[in-house]
PDB file of C-alpha atoms and ligand atoms in Angstrom:
ATOM      1  CA  MET A 772      93.812  87.968  90.769  1.00  0.00           C
ATOM      2  CA  LEU A 773      93.948  91.186  88.896  1.00  0.00           C
ATOM      3  CA  ASP A 774      92.221  91.175  85.537  1.00  0.00           C
ATOM      4  CA  ILE A 775      94.798  92.074  82.910  1.00  0.00           C
ATOM      5  CA  THR A 776      92.283  94.147  80.954  1.00  0.00           C
ATOM      6  CA  GLN A 777      91.397  96.235  83.963  1.00  0.00           C
ATOM      7  CA  PHE A 778      95.009  96.747  84.692  1.00  0.00           C
ATOM      8  CA  ASP A 779      95.596  98.068  81.227  1.00  0.00           C
ATOM      9  CA  LEU A 780      92.700 100.543  81.586  1.00  0.00           C
ATOM     10  CA  LEU A 781      94.067 101.662  84.935  1.00  0.00           C
ATOM     11  CA  LYS A 782      97.489 102.407  83.403  1.00  0.00           C
ATOM     12  CA  LYS A 783      95.968 104.392  80.627  1.00  0.00           C
ATOM     13  CA  SER A 784      93.777 106.576  82.952  1.00  0.00           C
ATOM     14  CA  THR A 785      96.755 107.187  85.218  1.00  0.00           C
ATOM     15  CA  ALA A 786      98.947 108.296  82.252  1.00  0.00           C
ATOM     16  CA  LYS A 787      96.171 110.542  81.034  1.00  0.00           C
ATOM     17  CA  SER A 788      95.714 112.319  84.381  1.00  0.00           C
ATOM     18  CA  PHE A 789      99.490 112.601  84.659  1.00  0.00           C
ATOM     19  CA  ASN A 790      99.660 114.381  81.315  1.00  0.00           C
ATOM     20  CA  ASP A 791      96.617 116.535  82.272  1.00  0.00           C
ATOM     21  CA  GLN A 792      98.365 117.564  85.485  1.00  0.00           C
ATOM     22  CA  LYS A 793     101.580 118.459  83.586  1.00  0.00           C
ATOM     23  CA  ALA A 794      99.611 120.455  81.084  1.00  0.00           C
ATOM     24  CA  LEU A 795      97.776 122.265  83.885  1.00  0.00           C
ATOM     25  CA  ILE A 796     100.967 123.154  85.749  1.00  0.00           C
ATOM     26  CA  LYS A 797     102.527 124.472  82.535  1.00  0.00           C
ATOM     27  CA  LYS A 798      99.605 126.786  82.060  1.00  0.00           C
ATOM     28  CA  VAL A 799      99.740 128.063  85.628  1.00  0.00           C
ATOM     29  CA  MET A 800     103.506 128.608  85.400  1.00  0.00           C
ATOM     30  CA  ALA A 801     102.962 130.585  82.209  1.00  0.00           C
ATOM     31  CA  GLY A 802     100.836 132.978  84.293  1.00  0.00           C
ATOM     32  CA  ARG A 803      97.405 131.778  83.260  1.00  0.00           C
ATOM     33  CA  GLN A 804      94.645 131.776  85.887  1.00  0.00           C
ATOM     34  CA  MET A 805      93.377 128.222  86.039  1.00  0.00           C
ATOM     35  CA  LYS A 806      90.433 127.117  88.112  1.00  0.00           C
ATOM     36  CA  CYS A 807      90.127 124.044  90.253  1.00  0.00           C
ATOM     37  CA  GLU A 808      87.957 121.464  88.393  1.00  0.00           C
ATOM     38  CA  THR A 809      86.361 120.463  91.681  1.00  0.00           C
ATOM     39  CA  CYS A 810      85.583 123.727  93.497  1.00  0.00           C
ATOM     40  CA  GLY A 811      86.213 126.422  90.916  1.00  0.00           C
ATOM     41  CA  ASN A 812      88.679 128.404  93.002  1.00  0.00           C
ATOM     42  CA  ILE A 813      91.762 129.951  91.214  1.00  0.00           C
ATOM     43  CA  LEU A 814      94.670 127.647  91.535  1.00  0.00           C
ATOM     44  CA  ARG A 815      97.780 128.921  93.360  1.00  0.00           C
ATOM     45  CA  LEU A 816     101.297 128.219  92.202  1.00  0.00           C
ATOM     46  CA  ILE A 817     103.844 127.550  94.852  1.00  0.00           C
ATOM     47  CA  VAL A 818     107.420 128.108  93.534  1.00  0.00           C
ATOM     48  CA  PRO A 819     110.553 126.429  95.014  1.00  0.00           C
ATOM     49  CA  GLU A 820     111.574 129.749  96.503  1.00  0.00           C
ATOM     50  CA  ASP A 821     108.581 129.673  98.811  1.00  0.00           C
ATOM     51  CA  LYS A 822     108.821 127.752 102.025  1.00  0.00           C
ATOM     52  CA  SER A 823     106.184 125.126 101.268  1.00  0.00           C
ATOM     53  CA  THR A 824     106.366 122.278  98.745  1.00  0.00           C
ATOM     54  CA  PRO A 825     106.283 123.589  95.227  1.00  0.00           C
ATOM     55  CA  GLY A 826     103.229 122.739  93.270  1.00  0.00           C
ATOM     56  CA  VAL A 827      99.796 123.797  92.181  1.00  0.00           C
ATOM     57  CA  TYR A 828      97.139 124.011  94.879  1.00  0.00           C
ATOM     58  CA  CYS A 829      93.615 125.293  95.332  1.00  0.00           C
ATOM     59  CA  GLY A 830      92.487 126.823  98.590  1.00  0.00           C
ATOM     60  CA  LYS A 831      90.238 123.956  99.565  1.00  0.00           C
ATOM     61  CA  GLY A 832      92.843 121.281  98.890  1.00  0.00           C
ATOM     62  CA  CYS A 833      90.954 119.263  96.285  1.00  0.00           C
ATOM     63  CA  THR A 834      93.648 120.158  93.728  1.00  0.00           C
ATOM     64  CA  ASP A 835      96.999 119.308  95.153  1.00  0.00           C
ATOM     65  CA  ILE A 836      99.722 118.643  92.622  1.00  0.00           C
ATOM     66  CA  CYS A 837     103.339 118.568  93.653  1.00  0.00           C
ATOM     67  CA  LEU A 838     106.037 119.583  91.184  1.00  0.00           C
ATOM     68  CA  ASP A 839     108.354 116.724  92.165  1.00  0.00           C
ATOM     69  CA  PHE A 840     107.468 114.559  89.225  1.00  0.00           C
ATOM     70  CA  ILE A 841     108.312 117.125  86.492  1.00  0.00           C
TER      71      ILE A 841
HETATM   72 ZN1   ZN B 543      89.415 122.954  94.655  1.00  0.00          ZN
END
């Protein structure tokens, strides 16, 4: 059975990273060069006009945020 306290913590951390991702995407869309927190590469913005899924990605794939949820 899932501990209700743990579940609460899980919800909070998910909401936080969700907001972090939104903030990060906004910065990249505003033209700022943001680095991947994991590998330090510059993040690439894929816009809907491109052929791939819109989102923010780093070259190595450790940052992979789709724009669907915005
Ligand atoms: Zn990376």
